[in-house]
Structure formats: structure tokens, C-alpha cells
Amino acid sequence: MTMTHFENMNGRKVLTVDGKPTFLLAGEIHNSNSSCIEAMRGSWDSADALGITTLLIPVTWEMIEPEEDKFDFDLVRELVLEARRRKGHLGILWFGAWKNSQCMYAPEWVKKDRARFKRAQMIKGKERITLESFYGMSYSTLSYLCEETKRADAKAFCRFMEWLKDFDEKEQTVLYIQVENETGVMGASRELSDEADALFNGPAPQGLIEYLRANTAEMEAELKKDIEENAGKEGPLTWTEAFGNSAEEIFSVYYTAGYCEYVASQGKKIYDLPMAVNAWLRQGPPGSYPTGGPIWQMMEVWQYAAPSIEVFCPDIYVRNFLEVCDNYVKRGNPLFIPETACNGRVGARLVYSIGHYHAACFAPFGFEDMGNAEKNPAMALFGADPSDPLLNESQDIAEYRQYSDILASMADRLVAAYGTKNLQAVTSERPEEAEMDFGEIRFTAMTQLPMIEKKDGVCLVLKESSECYYILINRAMLNYASGDETKPNAELLSLDEGRFEDGRWVTTLHRNGDEAQSLMFMKPTLLRCRLFTY
């Protein structure tokens, strides 16, 4: 069996499992569920109902090393075996030093020994603070500068990777590893201990300075401004001299990424699975979100400091879902969404992520609750925008299953078109971008018509040939036209509803007459459309 990896295809990174390019129809469990196999069975039942075939589950430092140097993989073994029984796969979320910018999943022996495993001082001399601007939350986390913590975290991770290689290399139930979870610090833009001050006031790494100066093409505007304004200075330079107003955040990013790189690189030496990191997105000034994490604005720093990480992932709980996706596909990074809200648009966003962004993974968080509107106010404590009206809308479970089944049935065809213009999509969230241009034929999907009550329409089109197109559409009206000025007329040859079975198209309804003229669809429908131009 070929090892799971990312490979370049049509200029894009594509996840390859057992030698076969694919994407993950995934879901992240409620994190505590992996602490008990009984709870995990409930998560798998929910996944089966939704057509989710890959579960993203935490394996935590405290779970496998409750006492120093005493490792226990009994629960992890059961988690992997349950996935095999369900004929599914897993993505493992390593909760080591960080989970949501805190150290809650570190073992007790790490938490208690504060002299050996140093805490981050976000106010000088204080190991725990109150985040006054963040709902008064009490906050403490491990220091990204502590070598002892980094070595202990990496040692536990390596023991896990040794166990996983021995137990799962043949079956490859586990497809990838996420290193830590939503890394970074809160309360200030960097740590403020004496050690941190000395490093910050000392010379910034010359290699980092040169790399950022040479890689500004897709850089976020404010960071680019700070890099270019200081580009004429010669070293050695302090962090502030080199990076201006961005210096403190870059400092946190560099050391956080370096910590994750050490953990990831040590693990990859043992078992070379793809490695990812995920981000709590920037909302407000540095310190008001986990500063140091892999936000898109700091992707260049992460790519320099953590070369063993293959993919940088957004956790999307904000209104501007599409803008986040736009930003995370820069610099060759594939769109890989390990967490997003289970709101009323999550099904349409799944389809659009595959059809427009050619995503490697799409995973609603807490999918066990899909079908219920997300009204939990505590979500604001973990990066969600509580004012998002979509959180009051629920996703129909049967509809999500239909989307999943259709996408899974044609996955080979879809992925073969990744990185090309042969796979396109439109969404009601960008009604001004309703056209899909395939050269010979242009399709338009209208989602804002008054007769369409729920404004969550989506349309994905896959070009198989100049004459044949497969279309997944819901809550939209479809039009087509010639895109060839020398052949201005487009005419329908045939229009079939159907499905794929074992890669073979099966027609369930041949549409003609009125049903071929009125191309409005109010439920997930897969079409095979054949046209010619003259």
C-alpha cells in the first residue's frame, strides 16, 4: 500500500490515499468523545447518517502518557479498530501542549511542574491572567520558548507515531496528523518573560528576514508594508528593526511554528504521514486571538519556520467564510477545512468547497449535532462569531447526506479535474459570480430568484467533454449559452437525472419537454447534460 501523501497535480496539492487522489468527506467530533469508545460509537452513527467517512478525532498527551514515561495506547487502539469496523478513516488531532491556545490536555505531571515546564507570561511575572477583553476568561498556557516542554511533547508524540506505524501502517486507517490545535498565546502579542524580552530585543534570524523579503508577492498588505519599509536595512537587526509594527506577532509565530516543526519533524522521521496545523482566525488585534498560530496573514512565516508541515488549515466560524477560503489557497496551500460551523449553509459550502476551491478536506465540527441550530453562546469563547445569523439556521441531515453521497460517487472524476477549469461551482453567497465558463458552453445558476425561498443555492459543474457535463444543483435555476462567437447557438441534446454506481452512470429520469425547459431544482439533483453549439 502506498503511503498517504500530498502530490502536485495540475499545479495543485492533492491528497493521495493508497495511490489514489481523493478528498476527505470528513467531520470533527465533539472533542471529548474520543475519551470513551462508547461515545465514539455514537459519533460514528451520526457520521454514517451524514455520509461522513473520515472522522477527525483527538489523541491527547494526557491520554497516552498519564505518568511520565508510562505510555498507554489501549484506548487509541480501540478508536482505530472502531474506525476499521465502520470501514472509515481517521485524521488524528494531536492535542499536546496546545488546544485552543491553552494547555488543558497536557498531562497532570506537566501541569504541576511549573518550574520544569514553564508557563507563558502574558503579563510579566504572572503565569495566569484574566483576559479582560475576552469575557473575563481565566487564562494560562505553556510557553513556546520552553525547551523542556518541547522535548517532552515531541517524545510523547514520537512514541505515539511508533505505535501507530506498528499498528496501522498496513491498513492506513489514519490518513494524516494535525500537530497541536489552535496554537498561540492570548492576552498580548508575545510572551513577556525576561527570557522572551531578551530574545525579542536581540537579533532576529537573518534567514527569516531574507525569506520574508523575498516572498512578498502574496503577502498580506500590512505585513508586506512592514517588510518592505525595512527592507533596506542591513543586519544584524532586532525584531522591531526588521519587521516594524509586525515584529511582536512575527516573534510569536516564529517560535510557535518552530515548536510545532520540532514535534512534527521528529514524528515524521518515524512514520511519514502528512502533517497539518490549524488556526483560530484573526479577530481583532494580536492578543485577542491565539497569536502565533497559522493564520493566513502569517503563512509565509510558518512556511519558513515549519517546513515539515504540508498544509495550513482554517477553523471557520465567522461570517466571511468565502473570504477565509480565498486567503487560505495562496502560496500553493490546498484548502483543507478541519473545522467549520454546522449552520444552515454547511451543505452548500461542502459542495462549493469541492467545486470551486478543489478542497482536500471539508469537516463540520460537532457534526453529531447537525440538524439543530447552533445557538450555544459559549462558542464565542472559541473563535465563533455569535452574531452570525446563520448559526440560527439548521442544516437538513438528509440533504447533507445527499450531497455527500453524490460527491463520493463521483470523487474520481472530480479530483481528476482539480487544478483545471473543468470543475467549477457557484454559490448563493456570491450571487454576482453566477456564471461558469467552459469555453464552448457557459452555465449560469441563479440562486436569488423570488420563488426560491431559502437562499442557500449551489451548483457544481464538471466538464467531461465539449458535449457532456455533470451538474450537481440545488435551490437554483440553470441556464446555458454558447461561449463560442463563431457558433452562437447552444441546444440541448439530452438531459438526464441519475447517479453513479461503481463509477458507471445510471439514468433514473430522462427529462424532456417542459422538464427540460424549466431547469429549476429545489433538492440536490445530479444531472448529465449534453449540448451542442452551431
XYZ file of C-alpha atoms in Angstrom:
534
model
C 0.000 0.000 0.000
C 1.358 3.431 -0.981
C 1.748 5.873 1.912
C -0.812 8.669 2.155
C 0.745 11.898 0.924
C 0.144 15.151 -0.902
C 1.281 15.276 -4.502
C 1.250 18.008 -7.110
C -1.404 17.571 -9.787
C -2.246 20.253 -12.339
C -0.302 22.735 -10.240
C -2.214 21.930 -7.044
C -1.504 19.846 -3.937
C -3.863 16.869 -3.908
C -4.260 14.333 -1.115
C -3.406 10.832 -2.316
C -4.576 7.765 -0.390
C -3.243 4.340 -1.425
C -2.002 5.850 -4.667
C -5.395 7.364 -5.490
C -6.025 11.160 -5.496
C -9.056 11.981 -3.378
C -10.675 14.417 -0.946
C -11.952 13.818 2.565
C -15.670 13.957 3.314
C -14.891 14.421 6.970
C -16.237 15.636 10.270
C -14.573 16.634 13.518
C -16.124 15.028 16.565
C -17.016 16.796 19.778
C -13.536 16.553 21.219
C -14.365 14.796 24.482
C -15.973 11.905 22.598
C -12.606 10.312 21.821
C -12.087 9.808 25.557
C -14.611 6.952 25.546
C -15.269 4.264 22.932
C -18.991 4.279 23.752
C -19.235 7.977 22.889
C -17.239 7.328 19.712
C -19.772 4.754 18.571
C -22.414 7.472 18.781
C -20.203 9.770 16.711
C -19.807 7.059 14.064
C -23.578 6.542 13.982
C -24.023 10.267 13.311
C -21.301 10.183 10.667
C -22.953 7.266 8.893
C -26.219 9.218 8.715
C -24.417 12.134 7.056
C -22.227 10.227 4.609
C -19.112 11.305 6.504
C -16.386 8.699 6.050
C -13.383 10.254 7.817
C -13.537 11.347 11.449
C -11.095 13.871 12.855
C -10.501 12.846 16.453
C -8.187 14.000 19.255
C -5.453 11.815 20.630
C -4.158 13.689 23.639
C -0.901 13.807 25.523
C -2.664 13.096 28.833
C -4.434 10.106 27.223
C -1.279 8.244 26.225
C 1.231 9.361 28.910
C -0.688 9.827 32.169
C 2.585 9.308 34.065
C 5.962 10.312 32.700
C 7.489 7.566 30.544
C 4.496 5.277 31.135
C 2.581 5.012 27.868
C -0.852 3.513 27.327
C -2.325 3.035 23.846
C -5.276 0.804 24.772
C -7.894 3.488 24.107
C -6.220 4.624 20.890
C -6.194 1.024 19.670
C -9.954 0.795 20.234
C -10.506 4.095 18.401
C -8.638 2.811 15.349
C -10.357 -0.573 15.455
C -13.787 1.065 15.615
C -12.919 3.097 12.502
C -11.954 -0.119 10.711
C -15.180 -1.797 11.783
C -17.062 1.150 10.265
C -14.935 0.977 7.083
C -13.898 4.569 7.705
C -10.717 6.559 8.167
C -9.313 8.868 10.814
C -7.393 12.102 10.955
C -5.589 12.340 14.292
C -5.533 15.677 16.119
C -2.524 15.645 18.438
C -3.501 17.679 21.498
C -0.118 18.121 23.122
C 0.948 21.421 24.631
C -1.848 23.355 22.919
C -5.570 23.069 22.490
C -7.399 26.333 21.748
C -4.317 28.276 22.907
C -4.356 26.574 26.322
C -2.663 23.559 27.887
C -5.702 21.657 29.143
C -4.702 18.365 27.501
C -1.161 18.271 28.857
C -0.704 15.520 31.483
C -1.049 16.328 35.171
C 2.674 15.822 35.733
C 3.378 18.551 33.165
C 0.804 20.964 34.560
C 2.041 20.594 38.135
C 5.769 21.016 37.461
C 5.736 24.706 36.545
C 9.449 25.108 37.186
C 10.363 22.486 34.600
C 7.516 23.130 32.157
C 7.347 26.894 32.078
C 4.155 28.811 31.599
C 3.841 31.722 29.204
C 3.974 35.071 30.987
C 1.478 37.270 29.165
C 1.913 39.799 31.945
C 5.457 39.894 33.280
C 5.838 37.651 36.304
C 2.326 36.131 36.043
C 1.572 32.559 34.986
C -2.210 33.011 34.909
C -4.103 36.100 33.876
C -7.661 37.271 33.297
C -8.468 38.118 29.695
C -10.461 41.251 30.412
C -11.275 41.845 26.738
C -12.283 38.210 26.219
C -15.275 37.698 28.512
C -13.074 37.798 31.631
C -11.761 34.302 30.938
C -9.029 32.941 33.208
C -6.047 32.030 31.040
C -2.787 30.128 31.286
C -0.744 28.219 28.752
C 2.641 26.603 28.293
C 5.490 28.725 26.954
C 6.501 28.347 23.327
C 10.065 29.116 24.463
C 10.393 26.215 26.909
C 12.788 23.597 25.531
C 11.864 21.097 28.227
C 8.187 21.211 27.224
C 9.038 20.917 23.554
C 11.226 17.863 24.099
C 8.656 16.146 26.337
C 5.813 16.873 23.907
C 7.886 15.561 20.988
C 8.900 12.453 22.920
C 5.276 11.548 23.606
C 4.339 12.289 20.007
C 7.142 10.073 18.744
C 6.046 7.193 20.977
C 2.552 7.590 19.543
C 3.918 7.607 15.984
C 5.949 4.462 16.724
C 2.833 2.731 17.993
C 0.757 3.965 15.038
C 3.302 2.824 12.471
C 3.428 -0.633 14.017
C -0.359 -0.950 14.365
C -1.676 0.837 11.293
C 0.940 1.147 8.542
C -0.522 -1.782 6.596
C -4.183 -0.704 6.864
C -3.578 3.087 6.938
C -6.786 3.796 8.785
C -5.152 7.054 9.935
C -4.600 9.355 6.965
C -2.921 12.420 8.444
C -1.870 14.083 11.676
C -2.693 17.563 12.930
C 0.148 18.787 15.154
C -1.276 20.600 18.215
C -4.543 22.554 17.990
C -5.075 26.288 17.509
C -1.624 27.237 18.745
C -0.623 30.646 20.030
C -0.954 32.897 23.043
C -3.646 35.307 24.214
C -3.567 38.455 26.313
C -0.615 40.005 24.487
C 1.032 39.688 21.091
C 4.037 37.850 22.550
C 5.313 36.358 25.778
C 6.685 38.928 28.235
C 9.052 36.932 30.432
C 12.630 38.108 30.904
C 13.728 35.334 28.540
C 11.253 36.476 25.885
C 12.326 40.112 26.269
C 15.983 39.202 25.848
C 15.243 37.219 22.670
C 12.964 39.908 21.271
C 15.494 42.670 21.869
C 18.261 40.559 20.369
C 18.888 39.846 16.685
C 16.099 38.404 14.556
C 17.111 35.349 12.490
C 18.800 36.530 9.303
C 17.363 33.616 7.327
C 13.826 34.624 8.287
C 14.483 38.252 7.336
C 15.790 37.263 3.919
C 12.970 34.778 3.291
C 10.211 37.274 4.073
C 11.848 39.955 1.941
C 11.979 37.505 -0.975
C 8.382 36.280 -0.599
C 6.095 39.307 -0.576
C 4.095 38.533 -3.746
C 1.050 37.094 -1.949
C 1.733 38.613 1.458
C -0.994 40.275 3.499
C -0.915 44.052 2.943
C 0.109 45.229 6.433
C 2.804 42.596 6.805
C 4.107 43.372 3.313
C 4.250 47.067 4.192
C 6.287 46.355 7.337
C 8.672 44.049 5.467
C 9.225 46.423 2.553
C 9.626 49.536 4.724
C 12.536 47.872 6.493
C 13.994 46.042 3.504
C 16.891 48.497 3.055
C 18.343 47.859 6.498
C 21.343 45.606 6.887
C 21.815 43.202 9.774
C 22.114 42.192 12.412
C 18.683 43.643 13.164
C 16.403 43.377 16.151
C 12.913 42.078 15.570
C 11.493 45.602 15.617
C 14.172 46.917 13.263
C 13.496 44.113 10.806
C 9.708 43.853 10.989
C 8.349 47.134 12.368
C 4.792 47.000 13.694
C 4.518 43.280 12.900
C 7.572 42.375 14.979
C 5.863 41.051 18.091
C 3.422 38.835 16.219
C 6.157 37.507 13.930
C 8.199 36.703 17.053
C 5.341 34.608 18.455
C 4.704 32.955 15.102
C 8.366 32.077 14.591
C 8.773 30.369 17.954
C 5.355 28.683 17.883
C 5.976 27.365 14.367
C 9.459 26.263 15.391
C 7.999 24.319 18.312
C 5.493 22.583 16.001
C 8.212 21.917 13.442
C 10.311 20.117 16.029
C 7.391 17.928 17.100
C 6.285 17.223 13.518
C 9.751 16.556 12.114
C 10.619 14.124 14.890
C 7.379 12.241 14.300
C 7.805 12.164 10.515
C 11.202 10.519 10.911
C 9.327 7.575 12.427
C 6.164 7.485 10.329
C 5.907 9.852 7.382
C 2.228 10.774 7.364
C 1.093 14.200 6.112
C 1.260 16.831 8.844
C -1.110 19.784 9.241
C -1.692 22.693 11.616
C -4.934 24.596 12.198
C -5.727 28.211 13.048
C -8.141 30.109 15.215
C -8.631 33.036 12.846
C -7.543 36.617 13.459
C -10.355 38.607 15.018
C -9.192 41.917 16.383
C -5.641 42.939 17.338
C -2.873 40.483 18.280
C -3.517 39.007 21.701
C -7.281 38.922 21.229
C -6.911 35.651 19.312
C -4.233 32.944 19.692
C -1.280 34.930 18.400
C 1.419 32.799 16.863
C -0.965 30.384 15.146
C -1.074 29.653 11.398
C -3.421 32.436 10.339
C -3.209 33.170 6.618
C -1.674 36.573 7.297
C 1.387 34.796 8.728
C 1.582 31.855 6.321
C 4.979 32.927 4.968
C 6.495 32.841 8.451
C 5.029 29.412 9.118
C 6.260 28.027 5.812
C 9.779 29.204 6.638
C 9.836 28.025 10.248
C 7.879 24.756 9.844
C 8.840 23.079 6.547
C 7.597 19.663 7.754
C 4.014 20.956 7.788
C 2.319 20.237 4.448
C -0.939 22.095 4.914
C -2.196 25.110 6.875
C -5.853 24.879 7.846
C -8.524 27.428 8.844
C -11.128 26.751 11.513
C -14.014 28.784 10.100
C -16.708 30.048 12.451
C -17.029 33.561 11.027
C -19.390 35.229 8.570
C -16.844 35.736 5.803
C -16.430 32.031 5.065
C -15.539 32.508 1.407
C -13.023 35.269 2.075
C -11.222 32.961 4.505
C -11.150 30.219 1.875
C -9.819 32.674 -0.717
C -6.931 33.566 1.547
C -6.001 30.005 2.516
C -5.336 28.866 -1.051
C -2.369 31.192 -1.519
C 1.216 30.004 -1.959
C 0.143 26.572 -3.175
C -1.689 25.708 0.029
C -4.664 23.397 -0.603
C -7.944 24.287 1.058
C -8.267 21.889 3.996
C -11.061 22.752 6.438
C -10.840 20.657 9.636
C -13.487 22.687 11.455
C -16.456 24.763 10.381
C -19.840 25.551 11.862
C -22.762 23.153 11.329
C -25.041 26.010 10.295
C -27.721 26.129 7.617
C -25.197 26.646 4.813
C -22.782 23.848 5.657
C -24.095 21.501 2.968
C -23.861 24.088 0.207
C -20.416 25.082 1.464
C -19.277 21.466 1.198
C -20.261 21.373 -2.479
C -18.770 24.789 -3.237
C -15.506 23.975 -1.465
C -15.061 20.910 -3.680
C -16.289 22.530 -6.887
C -14.664 25.960 -6.637
C -11.650 25.589 -4.345
C -10.911 21.927 -5.175
C -10.649 21.290 -1.454
C -8.653 18.460 0.093
C -10.931 18.188 3.131
C -14.203 19.578 4.449
C -15.191 18.800 8.035
C -18.067 20.304 10.034
C -17.210 20.470 13.730
C -19.537 18.735 16.158
C -21.416 17.129 13.274
C -23.175 14.964 15.858
C -25.446 17.976 16.437
C -26.185 18.698 12.776
C -29.837 19.461 12.253
C -30.002 21.657 15.349
C -29.400 25.375 15.014
C -26.138 26.304 16.739
C -27.288 28.659 19.474
C -24.650 27.793 22.061
C -23.367 31.179 23.337
C -20.214 29.521 24.692
C -18.981 29.152 21.099
C -17.843 32.771 21.305
C -15.149 31.579 23.735
C -13.587 29.532 20.947
C -13.481 31.890 17.992
C -17.061 31.798 16.697
C -18.897 34.961 15.711
C -22.032 34.752 17.886
C -23.738 37.449 15.809
C -23.696 35.309 12.648
C -27.378 34.807 11.732
C -26.540 31.521 10.008
C -25.954 29.980 13.431
C -29.721 30.178 13.899
C -30.321 28.077 10.776
C -30.025 24.313 10.771
C -28.775 22.012 8.030
C -31.159 19.244 6.999
C -29.429 15.927 7.717
C -30.937 14.075 4.749
C -29.869 16.848 2.391
C -26.285 16.779 3.694
C -26.267 13.007 3.169
C -27.429 13.511 -0.422
C -24.583 15.953 -1.067
C -22.056 13.576 0.498
C -23.285 10.547 -1.440
C -23.237 12.354 -4.784
C -19.750 13.774 -4.232
C -18.415 10.415 -3.040
C -19.885 8.585 -6.031
C -18.060 10.832 -8.497
C -14.935 11.568 -6.453
C -12.540 10.084 -9.007
C -13.947 12.271 -11.776
C -13.963 15.378 -9.601
C -10.395 15.013 -8.357
C -9.140 14.323 -11.885
C -10.326 17.847 -12.725
C -8.654 19.506 -9.717
C -6.419 22.365 -10.766
C -8.239 22.792 -14.100
C -11.151 24.880 -15.416
C -13.128 21.688 -15.973
C -14.541 21.810 -12.432
C -16.361 24.962 -11.359
C -19.098 25.982 -8.933
C -21.235 28.920 -7.890
C -22.962 29.698 -4.606
C -25.751 31.902 -3.316
C -23.172 33.533 -1.050
C -21.684 35.197 -4.138
C -24.696 35.740 -6.409
C -22.720 38.202 -8.522
C -20.471 35.305 -9.605
C -23.207 33.133 -11.100
C -21.509 32.131 -14.359
C -19.308 29.111 -15.082
C -17.431 29.459 -18.375
C -16.183 26.255 -20.002
C -15.252 27.781 -23.350
C -17.762 26.136 -25.678
C -20.576 26.414 -23.110
C -21.373 28.874 -20.342
C -23.691 27.894 -17.496
C -25.450 30.357 -15.190
C -27.005 29.283 -11.893
C -29.421 31.817 -10.409
C -29.932 31.441 -6.664
C -31.645 34.702 -5.714
C -34.928 34.366 -7.573
C -38.031 35.321 -5.537
C -39.554 31.844 -5.929
C -36.520 30.320 -4.192
C -37.368 30.826 -0.536
C -34.191 29.538 1.117
C -31.154 31.370 -0.209
C -28.571 28.629 0.090
C -28.388 27.509 -3.517
C -25.319 25.898 -5.002
C -24.322 24.481 -8.366
C -21.254 22.424 -9.303
C -20.448 21.626 -12.936
C -17.904 19.073 -14.146
C -16.961 19.114 -17.807
C -16.395 15.620 -19.185
C -16.126 16.680 -22.834
C -17.079 19.618 -25.035
C -20.521 17.996 -25.316
C -21.096 16.354 -21.891
C -21.356 17.952 -18.426
C -22.278 16.572 -14.997
C -24.159 19.031 -12.798
C -24.936 18.919 -9.074
C -27.527 21.582 -8.313
C -29.892 22.608 -5.523
C -32.147 25.616 -4.973
C -31.111 27.290 -8.196
C -32.280 27.794 -11.780
C -29.860 26.734 -14.514
C -29.356 28.436 -17.868
C -26.850 27.653 -20.593
C -25.482 29.519 -23.611
C -22.806 29.170 -26.241
C -19.410 30.568 -25.386
C -18.196 30.367 -28.990
C -18.789 33.541 -31.025
C -18.480 31.550 -34.248
C -21.210 29.174 -33.042
C -23.573 31.472 -31.131
C -26.370 28.953 -30.543
C -26.463 26.256 -27.866
C -29.001 23.461 -27.951
C -29.810 20.612 -25.609
C -29.208 17.084 -26.865
C -30.251 15.259 -23.718
C -30.792 15.917 -20.028
C -30.843 13.013 -17.567
C -31.132 12.769 -13.827
C -29.220 9.921 -12.288
C -26.379 8.684 -10.143
C -23.047 6.937 -10.339
C -22.781 3.302 -9.269
C -19.241 1.929 -9.115
C -18.144 4.684 -11.483
C -20.875 3.958 -14.035
C -23.639 6.449 -14.840
C -27.191 5.185 -14.178
C -30.096 7.236 -15.549
C -33.116 7.479 -13.238
C -35.093 10.049 -15.257
C -34.821 11.296 -18.828
C -36.045 14.897 -18.857
C -37.630 16.366 -21.973
C -40.354 18.808 -22.941
C -41.391 21.025 -20.036
C -38.983 19.266 -17.668
C -36.059 20.127 -19.951
C -37.144 23.746 -20.350
C -37.748 24.573 -16.698
C -34.367 23.945 -15.134
C -35.176 24.888 -11.544
C -34.160 22.382 -8.875
C -35.223 22.535 -5.231
C -33.398 19.470 -3.904
C -29.909 18.058 -4.519
C -30.017 16.702 -8.066
C -27.302 15.164 -10.234
C -27.697 15.724 -13.977
C -25.929 14.595 -17.094
C -26.345 17.376 -19.630
C -25.367 17.028 -23.302
C -25.315 20.075 -25.561
C -24.002 21.183 -28.928
C -23.328 24.567 -30.485
C -23.887 25.808 -34.001
